[in-house]
Amino acid sequence: MKKFFKRSIAVLACTSLFVGVLTGCSIKDLSSLNEKRIIRISHTQSEKHPINVAMLAFEEYIEERLGDKYDVQVFPNALLGDVQKSIELTQTGAIDFVVASTANLETFSDVYEIYSMPYLFNSVEAYHAAMNNRDYMENIYKSTEDAGFEVLTWYESGSRNMYCKEPINTPDDLKGKKIRVQQSPASIAMCQALGAAASPMSFGEVYTAIQQGVIDGAENNEMALTDNKHGEVIKYYSYDMHQMIPDMLVANLKFINGLDENERKIFEEAALYSTDVQLEEWDKQVAEAKEIAQNEMGVTFIYPDKALFMEKVAPLQEEMLANNPAITDIYDYIQGVNAQFEGGEN
Ligand code: GCU
């Protein structure tokens, strides 16, 4: 009888937890069954990926200091849904954090469109310096408050480059090609400006779409070749370096605002620490990915004349600035940072 009772409670707990995640019910409601507040983090990368390594560092930092109160749980591989779905869950508070590309945040705050602007940063040094300026970034991070979330920190996602079944040496080679881009209006416009047909879809669908011939290629960092296995179905990766789009740690606003001063400080420190860990891991894993793609997967790396691609998208930069006043200030700010690192070509 006792056993049956215990089992029923456990089943009830599991069911309400599952329903809670699906419906957006506050997980705090379950505090009577579990003393610790469970914090759920969703992301779409694998367990090995630098994002997961960073999230585990975030978890460890928090649990070492606040472990009696919080149990941080990381869900990789889009286990809680793709990035769009996970953002929705974070908005409602069904989960607490999601790692999302700024491209996925454009529809919530116009300022995020800036990162999709092709050739925005002149060098990796300028990119990192701009992103590490928290005083400047603070306003941007808070620009999604109305949508129910804010950003705590950024992560490196390298430079985005075209990869195709056939070699891309000049923008002419993109003519008539169907290329998957992120689900962002600015990325669609960029792809079209380069002469290709843009095919927006979620990241998880790309492998099959290439394999089945629905698209001719995609554009992403080198990790996509190995970690997402795109190098199995694509053999030419072309360094046109059209964008550097960061990933962001997005937090449910109510949760983060509900923390007391000391807890908030620890969560912010944990976020910064996770960025340091991620940056280090990124360099290491990208070097490995290139090696594996080239030597084990037979991918050829091409180094085209970047200027040819830059020429094609110059009018788009002007257009974006004219159409979206929200990006003017950050654009000027980044140009200033670019100037400080003059000569530092990527
Ligand atoms: C990169 C990026 C992800 C993004 C993905 C994509 O992997 O880090 O945040 O979702 O590209 O192209 O969709």
Short mmCIF file of C-alpha atoms and ligand atoms in Angstrom, two decimals:
data_model
loop_
_atom_site.label_atom_id
_atom_site.label_comp_id
_atom_site.label_asym_id
_atom_site.label_seq_id
_atom_site.Cartn_x
_atom_site.Cartn_y
_atom_site.Cartn_z
CA MET A 1 0.00 0.00 0.00
CA LYS A 2 2.76 2.33 1.10
CA LYS A 3 4.76 1.38 -1.98
CA PHE A 4 1.79 2.05 -4.22
CA PHE A 5 1.28 5.43 -2.59
CA LYS A 6 4.95 6.38 -3.10
CA ARG A 7 4.86 5.28 -6.72
CA SER A 8 1.69 7.27 -7.36
CA ILE A 9 3.29 10.39 -5.93
CA ALA A 10 6.35 9.84 -8.15
CA VAL A 11 4.17 9.39 -11.25
CA LEU A 12 2.18 12.48 -10.32
CA ALA A 13 5.36 14.48 -9.87
CA CYS A 14 6.74 13.37 -13.24
CA THR A 15 3.46 14.07 -15.00
CA SER A 16 3.08 17.54 -13.56
CA LEU A 17 6.71 18.30 -14.36
CA PHE A 18 6.17 17.26 -17.96
CA VAL A 19 2.89 19.14 -18.21
CA GLY A 20 4.56 22.08 -16.48
CA VAL A 21 7.24 22.28 -19.14
CA LEU A 22 4.69 21.96 -21.91
CA THR A 23 2.15 24.42 -20.58
CA GLY A 24 4.44 26.94 -19.00
CA CYS A 25 3.22 26.35 -15.42
CA SER A 26 5.69 27.68 -12.91
CA ILE A 27 8.06 25.00 -11.73
CA LYS A 28 7.98 26.75 -8.35
CA ASP A 29 4.55 25.12 -7.93
CA LEU A 30 6.39 21.85 -7.47
CA SER A 31 8.59 23.11 -4.67
CA SER A 32 6.66 21.02 -2.16
CA LEU A 33 7.85 17.88 -3.95
CA ASN A 34 11.41 18.98 -4.50
CA GLU A 35 13.09 21.38 -2.16
CA LYS A 36 15.53 22.62 -4.74
CA ARG A 37 14.39 24.95 -7.47
CA ILE A 38 15.21 23.25 -10.77
CA ILE A 39 16.70 25.54 -13.41
CA ARG A 40 16.33 24.30 -16.95
CA ILE A 41 18.64 25.40 -19.77
CA SER A 42 17.87 24.46 -23.37
CA HIS A 43 20.25 24.54 -26.32
CA THR A 44 20.48 22.84 -29.68
CA GLN A 45 24.14 21.83 -29.77
CA SER A 46 25.64 18.43 -28.90
CA GLU A 47 27.08 17.38 -25.52
CA LYS A 48 30.62 17.89 -26.87
CA HIS A 49 30.03 21.36 -28.35
CA PRO A 50 31.63 24.44 -26.70
CA ILE A 51 28.13 25.70 -25.81
CA ASN A 52 27.44 22.60 -23.75
CA VAL A 53 30.87 22.82 -22.10
CA ALA A 54 30.03 26.45 -21.22
CA MET A 55 26.62 25.51 -19.84
CA LEU A 56 28.15 22.84 -17.62
CA ALA A 57 30.59 25.49 -16.33
CA PHE A 58 27.61 27.77 -15.64
CA GLU A 59 25.88 24.93 -13.78
CA GLU A 60 28.96 24.14 -11.72
CA TYR A 61 29.59 27.78 -10.80
CA ILE A 62 26.05 28.21 -9.52
CA GLU A 63 25.75 24.87 -7.77
CA GLU A 64 29.08 25.35 -5.97
CA ARG A 65 27.73 28.55 -4.44
CA LEU A 66 23.97 28.08 -4.32
CA GLY A 67 23.67 24.32 -4.62
CA ASP A 68 21.47 23.95 -1.55
CA LYS A 69 18.82 26.02 -3.30
CA TYR A 70 19.22 25.44 -7.04
CA ASP A 71 19.59 22.37 -9.21
CA VAL A 72 20.75 23.49 -12.68
CA GLN A 73 19.88 21.07 -15.49
CA VAL A 74 21.28 21.42 -18.99
CA PHE A 75 19.30 19.99 -21.94
CA PRO A 76 21.45 19.78 -25.12
CA ASN A 77 20.54 18.46 -28.60
CA ALA A 78 17.25 20.42 -28.80
CA LEU A 79 15.76 17.95 -26.30
CA LEU A 80 13.31 20.62 -25.15
CA GLY A 81 12.59 21.75 -28.71
CA ASP A 82 14.34 23.74 -31.42
CA VAL A 83 15.58 27.21 -30.68
CA GLN A 84 12.33 29.02 -31.58
CA LYS A 85 10.33 26.69 -29.34
CA SER A 86 12.87 27.03 -26.53
CA ILE A 87 12.70 30.82 -26.72
CA GLU A 88 8.92 30.59 -26.31
CA LEU A 89 9.35 28.29 -23.30
CA THR A 90 11.80 30.80 -21.80
CA GLN A 91 9.39 33.65 -22.41
CA THR A 92 6.62 31.94 -20.49
CA GLY A 93 8.90 30.70 -17.71
CA ALA A 94 8.31 27.02 -18.50
CA ILE A 95 12.12 26.88 -18.68
CA ASP A 96 14.60 29.44 -17.40
CA PHE A 97 17.37 29.78 -19.99
CA VAL A 98 18.03 29.15 -23.66
CA VAL A 99 21.12 29.68 -25.78
CA ALA A 100 20.00 31.37 -28.99
CA SER A 101 21.64 33.06 -31.93
CA THR A 102 21.04 36.81 -32.20
CA ALA A 103 19.43 35.96 -35.55
CA ASN A 104 16.63 34.32 -33.56
CA LEU A 105 16.18 37.42 -31.42
CA GLU A 106 15.64 39.86 -34.32
CA THR A 107 11.89 39.41 -34.24
CA PHE A 108 11.80 40.40 -30.56
CA SER A 109 14.04 43.47 -30.72
CA ASP A 110 15.10 45.32 -33.88
CA VAL A 111 18.55 46.09 -32.55
CA TYR A 112 19.61 42.44 -32.88
CA GLU A 113 19.44 42.79 -36.66
CA ILE A 114 22.83 44.51 -36.48
CA TYR A 115 24.64 41.17 -36.04
CA SER A 116 23.21 39.83 -39.28
CA MET A 117 24.70 42.74 -41.20
CA PRO A 118 27.35 41.21 -43.46
CA TYR A 119 30.96 42.24 -42.81
CA LEU A 120 30.01 44.26 -39.74
CA PHE A 121 33.22 43.49 -37.86
CA ASN A 122 36.60 44.04 -39.50
CA SER A 123 38.45 41.57 -37.31
CA VAL A 124 37.96 38.92 -34.64
CA GLU A 125 39.74 41.27 -32.20
CA ALA A 126 37.22 44.06 -32.85
CA TYR A 127 34.35 41.57 -32.57
CA HIS A 128 35.50 40.30 -29.18
CA ALA A 129 36.29 43.78 -27.86
CA ALA A 130 32.84 45.05 -28.84
CA MET A 131 31.06 42.03 -27.36
CA ASN A 132 33.09 42.18 -24.14
CA ASN A 133 32.08 45.78 -23.48
CA ARG A 134 29.32 45.02 -21.00
CA ASP A 135 28.57 48.66 -20.31
CA TYR A 136 27.62 49.15 -23.92
CA MET A 137 25.88 45.79 -24.33
CA GLU A 138 23.73 46.18 -21.22
CA ASN A 139 21.04 48.23 -23.01
CA ILE A 140 20.89 45.77 -25.84
CA TYR A 141 20.63 42.84 -23.46
CA LYS A 142 17.67 44.52 -21.79
CA SER A 143 15.94 45.45 -25.04
CA THR A 144 13.78 42.30 -24.95
CA GLU A 145 12.27 42.93 -21.51
CA ASP A 146 8.82 43.45 -23.03
CA ALA A 147 9.07 39.99 -24.55
CA GLY A 148 9.70 38.50 -21.09
CA PHE A 149 13.42 37.77 -21.34
CA GLU A 150 16.85 39.36 -21.23
CA VAL A 151 20.35 38.35 -22.24
CA LEU A 152 23.07 37.65 -19.67
CA THR A 153 26.11 37.06 -21.84
CA TRP A 154 27.36 36.20 -25.32
CA TYR A 155 29.20 33.23 -26.83
CA GLU A 156 31.47 32.88 -29.84
CA SER A 157 30.03 31.23 -32.91
CA GLY A 158 32.89 31.98 -35.29
CA SER A 159 32.54 33.35 -38.77
CA ARG A 160 29.81 32.12 -41.08
CA ASN A 161 30.94 30.83 -44.47
CA MET A 162 29.27 29.27 -47.49
CA TYR A 163 29.50 25.52 -47.95
CA CYS A 164 28.16 23.73 -50.95
CA LYS A 165 28.17 20.55 -52.95
CA GLU A 166 30.19 22.45 -55.56
CA PRO A 167 33.10 24.84 -54.97
CA ILE A 168 32.24 28.52 -54.37
CA ASN A 169 35.14 30.68 -55.54
CA THR A 170 33.23 33.85 -56.44
CA PRO A 171 29.68 35.13 -55.84
CA ASP A 172 28.92 34.03 -59.42
CA ASP A 173 29.22 30.43 -58.26
CA LEU A 174 26.28 31.04 -55.92
CA LYS A 175 23.94 31.92 -58.77
CA GLY A 176 20.93 29.63 -58.86
CA LYS A 177 22.05 27.78 -55.72
CA LYS A 178 19.60 27.18 -52.88
CA ILE A 179 21.32 27.98 -49.61
CA ARG A 180 19.93 27.41 -46.14
CA VAL A 181 20.10 30.51 -43.94
CA GLN A 182 18.98 31.21 -40.39
CA GLN A 183 15.35 32.22 -39.93
CA SER A 184 16.08 35.96 -39.99
CA PRO A 185 14.99 38.54 -42.57
CA ALA A 186 18.48 40.09 -42.66
CA SER A 187 20.13 36.74 -43.37
CA ILE A 188 17.66 36.05 -46.16
CA ALA A 189 18.45 39.46 -47.69
CA MET A 190 22.19 38.79 -47.36
CA CYS A 191 21.95 35.48 -49.17
CA GLN A 192 19.92 37.05 -51.96
CA ALA A 193 22.37 39.96 -52.26
CA LEU A 194 25.12 37.40 -52.77
CA GLY A 195 23.13 35.98 -55.67
CA ALA A 196 21.77 32.75 -54.16
CA ALA A 197 18.22 31.68 -53.37
CA ALA A 198 17.73 31.79 -49.59
CA SER A 199 16.07 28.85 -47.93
CA PRO A 200 15.41 29.61 -44.25
CA MET A 201 14.86 26.59 -42.00
CA SER A 202 15.78 25.49 -38.50
CA PHE A 203 19.31 24.21 -37.90
CA GLY A 204 18.22 20.66 -37.16
CA GLU A 205 16.66 20.25 -40.59
CA VAL A 206 19.76 21.17 -42.61
CA TYR A 207 21.51 17.79 -42.84
CA THR A 208 18.51 16.00 -44.32
CA ALA A 209 17.69 18.93 -46.61
CA ILE A 210 21.20 18.75 -48.13
CA GLN A 211 21.14 14.97 -48.30
CA GLN A 212 17.78 14.95 -50.07
CA GLY A 213 18.81 17.70 -52.48
CA VAL A 214 16.23 20.20 -51.17
CA ILE A 215 19.10 22.69 -50.84
CA ASP A 216 22.55 22.91 -52.48
CA GLY A 217 24.34 24.14 -49.41
CA ALA A 218 24.28 26.20 -46.27
CA GLU A 219 26.40 28.70 -44.39
CA ASN A 220 27.80 28.32 -40.91
CA ASN A 221 30.97 27.95 -38.86
CA GLU A 222 33.27 24.92 -39.20
CA MET A 223 31.67 23.09 -36.26
CA ALA A 224 28.61 22.42 -38.44
CA LEU A 225 30.77 20.20 -40.67
CA THR A 226 31.78 17.86 -37.87
CA ASP A 227 29.47 18.30 -34.90
CA ASN A 228 26.37 18.35 -37.11
CA LYS A 229 27.99 16.07 -39.69
CA HIS A 230 27.30 18.40 -42.64
CA GLY A 231 30.79 17.49 -43.90
CA GLU A 232 29.37 14.06 -44.78
CA VAL A 233 27.07 15.57 -47.40
CA ILE A 234 29.01 18.71 -48.45
CA LYS A 235 32.60 18.72 -49.66
CA TYR A 236 33.49 22.41 -50.27
CA TYR A 237 33.73 25.04 -47.55
CA SER A 238 34.46 28.57 -48.73
CA TYR A 239 35.86 31.25 -46.40
CA ASP A 240 33.93 34.28 -47.63
CA MET A 241 33.41 35.19 -43.94
CA HIS A 242 30.16 37.04 -44.52
CA GLN A 243 28.98 37.26 -40.91
CA MET A 244 30.07 36.84 -37.29
CA ILE A 245 26.86 36.15 -35.37
CA PRO A 246 27.12 35.55 -31.63
CA ASP A 247 25.03 33.21 -29.52
CA MET A 248 23.34 34.62 -26.43
CA LEU A 249 22.42 33.25 -23.01
CA VAL A 250 18.77 34.26 -22.72
CA ALA A 251 17.08 34.29 -19.30
CA ASN A 252 13.43 34.39 -18.30
CA LEU A 253 12.91 37.89 -16.95
CA LYS A 254 10.74 37.00 -13.96
CA PHE A 255 13.23 34.41 -12.79
CA ILE A 256 16.26 36.65 -13.08
CA ASN A 257 14.48 39.63 -11.53
CA GLY A 258 13.23 37.44 -8.70
CA LEU A 259 16.75 36.65 -7.50
CA ASP A 260 18.05 38.49 -4.45
CA GLU A 261 21.08 40.73 -4.84
CA ASN A 262 23.64 38.11 -3.88
CA GLU A 263 22.08 35.43 -6.09
CA ARG A 264 21.85 37.80 -9.02
CA LYS A 265 25.55 38.59 -8.62
CA ILE A 266 26.40 34.88 -8.64
CA PHE A 267 24.29 34.23 -11.76
CA GLU A 268 26.01 37.11 -13.53
CA GLU A 269 29.45 35.91 -12.50
CA ALA A 270 28.50 32.41 -13.66
CA ALA A 271 27.46 33.83 -17.04
CA LEU A 272 30.76 35.68 -17.48
CA TYR A 273 32.72 32.64 -16.40
CA SER A 274 30.83 30.47 -18.90
CA THR A 275 31.80 32.89 -21.69
CA ASP A 276 35.51 32.62 -20.77
CA VAL A 277 35.25 28.83 -20.77
CA GLN A 278 33.39 28.84 -24.08
CA LEU A 279 35.88 31.13 -25.86
CA GLU A 280 38.78 28.90 -24.90
CA GLU A 281 36.93 25.75 -25.88
CA TRP A 282 35.83 27.34 -29.14
CA ASP A 283 39.36 27.89 -30.48
CA LYS A 284 40.36 24.37 -29.55
CA GLN A 285 37.31 22.69 -31.07
CA VAL A 286 37.31 24.73 -34.29
CA ALA A 287 40.95 23.78 -34.93
CA GLU A 288 40.00 20.11 -34.38
CA ALA A 289 36.90 20.45 -36.59
CA LYS A 290 38.96 21.79 -39.50
CA GLU A 291 41.42 18.97 -39.13
CA ILE A 292 38.72 16.30 -39.04
CA ALA A 293 36.69 17.84 -41.87
CA GLN A 294 39.73 18.00 -44.13
CA ASN A 295 41.50 14.77 -43.27
CA GLU A 296 38.69 12.43 -42.32
CA MET A 297 35.64 13.77 -44.13
CA GLY A 298 37.35 14.92 -47.33
CA VAL A 299 36.13 18.53 -47.17
CA THR A 300 38.13 21.03 -49.25
CA PHE A 301 38.64 24.48 -47.70
CA ILE A 302 38.59 27.34 -50.20
CA TYR A 303 39.96 30.83 -49.53
CA PRO A 304 38.19 33.09 -52.06
CA ASP A 305 38.72 36.82 -52.60
CA LYS A 306 36.51 38.23 -49.83
CA ALA A 307 36.33 41.63 -51.54
CA LEU A 308 34.13 40.16 -54.31
CA PHE A 309 31.55 39.11 -51.74
CA MET A 310 31.81 42.39 -49.80
CA GLU A 311 31.06 44.38 -52.96
CA LYS A 312 27.83 42.47 -53.48
CA VAL A 313 26.43 43.21 -50.03
CA ALA A 314 27.54 46.86 -49.67
CA PRO A 315 24.11 48.18 -50.82
CA LEU A 316 22.43 45.90 -48.28
CA GLN A 317 24.40 47.49 -45.43
CA GLU A 318 23.16 50.92 -46.56
CA GLU A 319 19.62 49.62 -46.86
CA MET A 320 19.64 48.09 -43.38
CA LEU A 321 20.86 51.35 -41.85
CA ALA A 322 18.24 53.35 -43.71
CA ASN A 323 15.38 51.02 -42.75
CA ASN A 324 16.17 50.27 -39.13
CA PRO A 325 16.97 53.26 -36.86
CA ALA A 326 17.43 50.87 -33.90
CA ILE A 327 20.80 49.76 -35.28
CA THR A 328 22.35 53.20 -35.94
CA ASP A 329 23.94 53.66 -32.54
CA ILE A 330 25.45 50.19 -32.30
CA TYR A 331 26.63 50.40 -35.91
CA ASP A 332 28.55 53.61 -35.13
CA TYR A 333 29.87 52.10 -31.92
CA ILE A 334 31.18 49.03 -33.77
CA GLN A 335 32.78 51.17 -36.47
CA GLY A 336 34.67 52.93 -33.66
CA VAL A 337 35.85 49.60 -32.28
CA ASN A 338 36.82 48.45 -35.78
CA ALA A 339 38.98 51.59 -36.16
CA GLN A 340 40.81 50.81 -32.91
CA PHE A 341 41.90 47.48 -34.36
CA GLU A 342 42.75 48.77 -37.83
CA GLY A 343 45.07 46.43 -39.65
CA GLY A 344 43.81 43.41 -37.71
CA GLU A 345 42.38 41.49 -40.68
CA ASN A 346 40.52 38.25 -39.96
C1 GCU B 1 25.35 28.14 -35.19
C2 GCU B 1 24.92 28.93 -33.99
C3 GCU B 1 23.53 28.52 -33.55
C4 GCU B 1 22.58 28.63 -34.71
C5 GCU B 1 23.07 27.84 -35.89
C6 GCU B 1 22.17 28.03 -37.11
O1 GCU B 1 25.50 26.81 -34.83
O2 GCU B 1 25.85 28.76 -32.95
O3 GCU B 1 23.08 29.32 -32.51
O4 GCU B 1 21.31 28.20 -34.36
O5 GCU B 1 24.37 28.25 -36.22
O6 GCU B 1 22.69 28.26 -38.20
O7 GCU B 1 20.96 27.97 -36.96
#
